[in-house]
Coordinates of C-alpha atoms in Angstrom, one line a residue:
X1 CA 118.1 170.0 128.4
X2 CA 114.5 169.4 127.5
X3 CA 112.3 172.3 126.5
X4 CA 109.7 171.2 129.1
X5 CA 112.2 171.4 131.9
X6 CA 115.0 173.9 131.2
X7 CA 116.2 174.4 134.8
X8 CA 118.8 172.3 136.4
X9 CA 118.1 170.2 139.5
X10 CA 119.8 171.2 142.8
X11 CA 122.1 168.1 142.4
X12 CA 123.1 169.3 138.9
X13 CA 123.8 172.8 140.2
X14 CA 126.2 171.4 142.9
X15 CA 128.3 169.2 140.8
X16 CA 130.4 169.8 137.7
X17 CA 128.6 169.3 134.4
X18 CA 129.2 165.9 133.0
X19 CA 130.2 165.8 129.3
X20 CA 129.8 162.6 127.4
X21 CA 132.3 162.7 124.4
X22 CA 130.8 160.3 121.9
X23 CA 133.0 159.1 119.0
X24 CA 133.8 156.3 116.6
X25 CA 130.7 155.1 114.8
X26 CA 129.7 153.0 111.9
X27 CA 130.9 155.2 109.0
X28 CA 134.1 154.9 107.1
X29 CA 135.4 157.9 109.0
X30 CA 135.5 155.9 112.3
X31 CA 139.2 156.2 112.8
X32 CA 139.3 160.0 112.3
X33 CA 136.5 160.4 114.8
X34 CA 138.6 158.5 117.3
X35 CA 141.5 160.8 116.6
X36 CA 139.3 163.8 117.0
X37 CA 137.9 162.5 120.3
X38 CA 141.4 162.1 121.6
X39 CA 142.2 165.7 120.9
X40 CA 139.0 166.9 122.6
X41 CA 139.6 164.7 125.6
X42 CA 143.2 166.0 125.9
X43 CA 142.0 169.6 125.8
X44 CA 138.8 169.7 127.9
X45 CA 139.1 171.4 131.3
X46 CA 138.8 168.6 133.9
X47 CA 138.6 171.1 136.7
X48 CA 135.4 172.4 135.1
X49 CA 133.8 169.3 133.7
X50 CA 133.4 165.6 134.5
X51 CA 134.1 163.7 131.3
X52 CA 132.6 160.3 130.2
X53 CA 134.2 158.9 126.9
X54 CA 131.7 156.7 125.0
X55 CA 132.8 155.0 121.8
X56 CA 130.6 153.5 119.2
X57 CA 132.1 150.5 117.5
X58 CA 132.0 149.9 113.8
X59 CA 129.0 147.5 114.3
X60 CA 127.1 150.1 116.3
X61 CA 127.7 149.0 119.9
X62 CA 128.0 151.8 122.4
X63 CA 131.0 151.0 124.6
X64 CA 132.6 152.5 127.7
X65 CA 136.2 153.3 126.7
X66 CA 139.5 154.2 128.3
X67 CA 140.0 157.9 128.8
X68 CA 143.4 157.7 127.1
X69 CA 144.0 160.2 124.3
X70 CA 147.5 158.7 123.6
X71 CA 145.9 155.5 122.4
X72 CA 143.5 157.4 120.1
X73 CA 146.1 158.9 117.8
X74 CA 147.4 157.7 114.4
X75 CA 150.6 155.9 115.1
X76 CA 153.0 154.7 112.3
X77 CA 150.1 155.0 109.9
X78 CA 148.0 152.6 112.0
X79 CA 144.5 153.8 112.6
X80 CA 142.9 153.8 116.1
X81 CA 139.5 152.2 116.8
X82 CA 136.9 152.1 119.5
X83 CA 137.3 148.3 119.6
X84 CA 140.9 148.7 120.7
X85 CA 140.1 150.9 123.7
X86 CA 136.7 149.5 124.8
X87 CA 136.7 148.4 128.4
X88 CA 134.7 145.2 127.6
X89 CA 134.2 143.1 124.5
X90 CA 130.4 142.7 125.2
X91 CA 129.6 145.6 127.5
X92 CA 127.1 148.2 126.3
X93 CA 126.3 151.8 127.3
X94 CA 122.6 152.7 127.2
X95 CA 121.3 156.3 127.1
X96 CA 117.6 156.6 128.2
X97 CA 115.2 158.1 125.7
X98 CA 113.1 159.4 128.6
X99 CA 113.6 163.2 128.6
X100 CA 113.1 163.1 132.4
X101 CA 116.0 160.6 132.9
X102 CA 119.5 161.4 131.8
X103 CA 121.1 158.4 133.5
X104 CA 123.7 156.5 131.5
X105 CA 123.8 152.8 132.3
X106 CA 126.6 150.3 131.5
X107 CA 125.7 146.6 131.3
X108 CA 127.6 143.4 130.6
X109 CA 126.1 139.9 130.0
X110 CA 125.7 138.2 133.4
X111 CA 126.4 141.3 135.5
X112 CA 124.1 143.8 137.3
X113 CA 123.9 147.0 135.2
X114 CA 125.9 149.8 136.6
X115 CA 124.6 153.4 136.6
X116 CA 127.3 155.8 135.4
X117 CA 125.4 158.9 136.5
X118 CA 123.6 161.7 134.6
X119 CA 124.9 163.3 131.5
X120 CA 124.4 167.0 131.1
X121 CA 125.7 167.5 127.6
X122 CA 126.9 165.3 124.8
X123 CA 129.9 166.3 122.6
X124 CA 129.4 164.2 119.5
X125 CA 132.6 164.1 117.5
X126 CA 131.4 161.5 115.0
X127 CA 132.0 162.1 111.3
X128 CA 129.8 160.9 108.4
X129 CA 126.7 158.8 108.4
X130 CA 125.2 157.5 111.7
X131 CA 126.5 160.4 113.7
X132 CA 127.1 163.6 111.8
X133 CA 124.0 163.3 109.6
X134 CA 121.2 164.0 112.1
X135 CA 120.6 160.4 113.3
X136 CA 122.5 160.8 116.6
X137 CA 121.1 164.3 117.0
X138 CA 117.6 162.9 116.7
X139 CA 118.3 160.4 119.5
X140 CA 119.6 163.1 121.7
X141 CA 116.5 165.2 121.0
X142 CA 114.3 162.3 122.1
X143 CA 116.4 161.9 125.2
X144 CA 116.2 165.6 126.1
X145 CA 120.0 165.9 126.4
X146 CA 121.8 169.0 125.0
X147 CA 124.5 168.4 122.5
X148 CA 127.3 170.3 120.8
X149 CA 126.8 171.3 117.2
X150 CA 124.0 171.4 114.5
X151 CA 120.5 170.1 115.1
X152 CA 118.7 167.3 113.2
X153 CA 117.9 169.2 110.0
X154 CA 121.2 171.1 109.7
X155 CA 123.2 168.0 110.3
X156 CA 121.3 166.0 107.7
X157 CA 121.6 168.8 105.1
X158 CA 125.2 169.4 106.0
X159 CA 125.9 165.7 105.4
X160 CA 124.1 165.3 102.1
X161 CA 126.1 167.3 99.5
X162 CA 123.2 167.2 97.0
X163 CA 120.7 168.9 99.3
X164 CA 123.4 171.1 100.8
X165 CA 124.0 172.5 97.3
X166 CA 120.3 172.9 96.7
X167 CA 119.9 174.9 99.9
X168 CA 122.9 177.1 99.0
X169 CA 121.5 177.8 95.5
X170 CA 118.2 178.8 97.0
X171 CA 120.0 181.4 99.1
X172 CA 121.9 182.7 96.2
X173 CA 125.3 181.3 97.3
X174 CA 127.7 180.5 94.5
X175 CA 127.9 176.7 93.8
X176 CA 129.9 174.8 91.2
X177 CA 128.5 172.5 88.5
X178 CA 127.4 169.1 89.8
X179 CA 125.3 166.0 88.9
X180 CA 123.8 163.3 91.1
X181 CA 123.6 159.6 90.3
X182 CA 121.0 158.0 92.5
X183 CA 121.2 154.3 93.6
X184 CA 118.5 152.9 91.3
X185 CA 120.0 154.8 88.3
X186 CA 123.3 152.9 88.5
X187 CA 121.8 149.6 89.5
X188 CA 118.9 149.5 87.0
X189 CA 120.3 151.3 84.0
X190 CA 124.1 151.8 84.3
X191 CA 124.4 152.7 80.6
X192 CA 122.0 155.6 81.0
X193 CA 123.7 156.7 84.2
X194 CA 127.1 156.6 82.5
X195 CA 125.8 158.7 79.6
X196 CA 124.5 161.2 82.1
X197 CA 128.0 161.6 83.5
X198 CA 129.6 161.7 80.1
X199 CA 127.1 164.4 78.9
X200 CA 128.1 166.4 82.1
X201 CA 131.7 166.0 81.2
X202 CA 130.9 167.1 77.6
X203 CA 129.4 170.3 79.1
X204 CA 132.0 171.0 81.8
X205 CA 135.1 169.1 80.7
X206 CA 137.3 166.5 82.2
X207 CA 138.6 165.7 84.8
X208 CA 135.6 165.0 87.0
X209 CA 135.5 164.3 90.8
X210 CA 133.4 161.2 91.6
X211 CA 132.5 161.1 95.3
X212 CA 130.1 159.7 97.9
X213 CA 127.2 162.1 98.3
X214 CA 127.1 161.7 102.0
X215 CA 130.8 161.0 102.9
X216 CA 133.7 163.0 104.3
X217 CA 137.4 163.0 105.0
X218 CA 137.9 162.7 101.2
X219 CA 137.1 159.0 101.5
X220 CA 135.8 157.3 98.3
X221 CA 136.7 160.2 96.1
X222 CA 138.3 159.6 92.7
X223 CA 139.6 162.2 90.2
X224 CA 138.7 160.8 86.7
X225 CA 140.4 162.1 83.6
X226 CA 138.5 160.1 81.0
X227 CA 135.7 157.6 80.4
X228 CA 138.2 154.8 81.0
X229 CA 138.2 155.1 84.8
X230 CA 134.6 156.1 85.3
X231 CA 133.0 152.8 86.3
X232 CA 135.7 152.0 88.9
X233 CA 135.4 155.5 90.3
X234 CA 131.6 155.2 90.7
X235 CA 132.0 151.8 92.3
X236 CA 134.6 153.2 94.7
X237 CA 132.2 156.0 95.7
X238 CA 129.3 153.5 96.1
X239 CA 131.4 151.5 98.6
X240 CA 130.8 154.4 101.0
X241 CA 127.4 155.6 99.8
X242 CA 124.9 154.3 97.1
X243 CA 124.2 157.9 96.1
X244 CA 127.1 159.4 94.0
X245 CA 128.0 163.0 93.4
X246 CA 129.8 164.2 90.3
X247 CA 131.5 167.5 90.3
X248 CA 133.3 169.5 87.7
X249 CA 136.9 170.6 88.3
X250 CA 137.1 174.2 89.5
X251 CA 140.4 175.8 88.8
X252 CA 141.6 178.0 91.6
X253 CA 142.8 178.1 95.2
X254 CA 141.3 176.0 98.0
X255 CA 140.2 178.3 100.9
X256 CA 138.6 177.3 104.2
X257 CA 136.9 179.4 106.8
X258 CA 135.6 178.5 110.3
X259 CA 132.4 179.7 111.8
X260 CA 131.8 179.7 115.6
X261 CA 128.6 180.7 117.4
X262 CA 129.1 183.4 120.0
X263 CA 126.5 185.0 122.3
X264 CA 125.8 187.7 119.6
X265 CA 125.6 185.2 116.7
X266 CA 128.0 183.4 114.4
X267 CA 131.4 184.8 113.6
X268 CA 134.0 183.8 111.0
X269 CA 137.6 183.0 111.7
X270 CA 140.5 184.1 109.6
X271 CA 140.5 181.9 106.5
X272 CA 143.1 179.3 105.6
X273 CA 144.5 178.2 102.3
X274 CA 145.2 174.6 101.3
X275 CA 148.2 174.7 98.9
X276 CA 148.5 172.1 96.1
X277 CA 149.8 168.8 97.4
X278 CA 152.5 167.8 94.9
X279 CA 152.6 164.2 96.2
X280 CA 148.8 163.7 95.8
X281 CA 146.3 164.2 92.9
X282 CA 144.1 166.3 95.2
X283 CA 143.5 167.0 98.9
X284 CA 142.8 163.4 99.8
X285 CA 142.6 161.4 103.0
X286 CA 146.4 161.0 103.4
X287 CA 147.0 164.6 102.6
X288 CA 144.6 165.6 105.3
X289 CA 145.5 163.3 108.2
X290 CA 148.7 161.2 107.8
X291 CA 151.7 162.8 109.6
X292 CA 154.4 163.5 107.0
X293 CA 151.9 163.3 104.2
X294 CA 149.6 166.1 105.3
X295 CA 149.3 169.4 103.5
X296 CA 150.5 172.3 105.6
X297 CA 147.7 174.7 105.2
X298 CA 148.5 178.4 105.4
X299 CA 146.8 180.3 108.3
X300 CA 145.9 183.0 107.6
X301 CA 145.4 182.6 103.9
X302 CA 147.4 185.1 101.8
X303 CA 144.3 187.0 100.6
X304 CA 143.5 190.7 100.2
X305 CA 141.4 192.4 102.8
X306 CA 138.5 192.4 100.4
X307 CA 138.8 188.7 99.6
X308 CA 139.1 187.9 103.3
X309 CA 135.9 189.9 104.1
X310 CA 134.1 188.2 101.3
X311 CA 134.9 184.7 102.2
X312 CA 134.0 185.4 105.8
X313 CA 130.7 186.8 104.8
X314 CA 129.9 183.8 102.6
X315 CA 130.9 181.4 105.4
X316 CA 128.5 183.0 107.8
X317 CA 125.7 183.1 105.2
X318 CA 126.2 179.3 104.6
X319 CA 126.0 178.7 108.3
X320 CA 122.7 180.6 108.5
X321 CA 121.4 179.1 105.2
X322 CA 121.5 175.6 106.7
X323 CA 120.4 176.7 110.2
X324 CA 123.6 175.5 111.8
X325 CA 124.4 175.8 115.4
X326 CA 127.7 175.8 117.3
X327 CA 130.3 175.4 114.5
X328 CA 131.0 174.9 110.8
X329 CA 133.9 174.7 108.6
X330 CA 133.1 176.1 105.1
X331 CA 135.2 175.1 102.2
X332 CA 135.6 177.3 99.1
X333 CA 137.4 177.7 95.8
X334 CA 138.7 181.1 94.9
X335 CA 138.5 180.6 91.1
X336 CA 140.9 182.0 88.5
X337 CA 138.4 184.7 87.6
X338 CA 138.5 186.0 91.2
X339 CA 135.2 184.8 92.5
X340 CA 134.5 182.5 95.5
X341 CA 132.5 179.2 95.0
X342 CA 131.4 177.3 98.0
X343 CA 132.2 173.6 97.8
X344 CA 130.7 172.3 101.1
X345 CA 130.3 172.8 104.8
X346 CA 131.2 170.4 107.6
X347 CA 129.0 170.6 110.7
X348 CA 131.4 168.6 112.7
X349 CA 134.8 169.3 111.2
X350 CA 137.9 167.4 112.3
X351 CA 139.6 168.4 115.6
X352 CA 142.8 166.5 115.1
X353 CA 146.0 168.2 116.0
X354 CA 146.6 169.2 112.4
X355 CA 143.0 170.0 111.5
X356 CA 142.3 173.3 109.9
X357 CA 139.3 174.4 112.0
X358 CA 141.1 174.7 115.3
X359 CA 144.1 176.1 113.6
X360 CA 142.0 178.9 112.0
X361 CA 140.5 179.8 115.4
X362 CA 143.8 179.7 117.1
X363 CA 145.0 182.3 114.7
X364 CA 141.8 184.2 115.4
X365 CA 142.5 184.4 119.1
X366 CA 140.5 181.4 120.3
X367 CA 142.8 178.6 121.5
X368 CA 141.9 174.9 121.5
X369 CA 140.8 174.6 125.1
X370 CA 138.7 177.8 124.9
X371 CA 137.2 176.5 121.6
X372 CA 136.1 173.3 123.3
X373 CA 134.7 175.2 126.3
X374 CA 132.8 177.6 124.1
X375 CA 131.1 174.8 122.3
X376 CA 130.1 173.0 125.5
X377 CA 128.8 176.1 127.1
X378 CA 126.8 177.0 124.0
X379 CA 125.2 173.5 124.1
X380 CA 124.4 173.8 127.8
X381 CA 122.7 177.1 127.2
X382 CA 120.3 175.7 124.5
X383 CA 117.2 173.7 125.0
X384 CA 116.4 170.6 123.0
X385 CA 113.2 170.4 121.0
X386 CA 111.9 173.1 118.6
X387 CA 113.9 176.3 118.9

């Protein structure tokens, strides 16, 4: 709710809070966002909340969608989409940017616009650019509507792996070696950009990981073992983001830890370990999401008490360093020399049935429905604007 008017109206106090679950979006992670939304819609307490599912199509249209989680799952390796469950091919949902008006309106060409009612809180389960990166959060700030998760700055920093790492380093958090290839470097002087990467490999060794700087779900990532595959890897990353991140291989175990905001501050879950996936070169998209292909993460991770305490401490420090709110999944490497290195955070981690974030909290005593409820209640208790 807006900072100028933080109290609810009598009508809002009488009815159940209306939660708009917003999903899909223009990024390459569109399908995974739809899967995540299906899981949230399945779990949210309908006796406690009214729910309004709003999908964003791949071309950016806000659509009223069916409230049908079964149609939002991956089926026989086929990916779901907002277009497939939208109620109209041309209808559009409009959210007012007037902080005093939270009405959501649905309109179709040639029809009288239909008021769908006020929205009290938005649960954005978008992944990647145009949703997880601060853009949607900025719109909701302008609209004066509370929302689940990180604010504008934290969302933007959490999406851009370059600046995320810069913030971590400024707070003294351990970060692995990396290099950045900016758009004009590759387009104006590819030879110099290529030499920059080769020099980085000369210092840190092959293989390298070439990835979109502002991507997720392991899309667009290539493991490169030599100069031969470098150009193709950069072009693959650039299909998702013109800015490319180059990372050195860190030898060790992949450890993840969830952070959830409670009334007394953020707390860390038990950590999980992602074991090596023998059928994949690394923990890629299929290993994360495709049933039958997915890696069966170990929850809790087989760590010593000291290692568990250390990764939990670092996860909360990362949450605070980026000024996150609500939730974060922090990903680490436990290197062969026994130290933790933070790889990245996700300010809106996956909530699919096999996603690690809800699994870690389930093992920590917070089940999926309670997890969703805590996030919604935390968002309702916060004001929009500066805080």
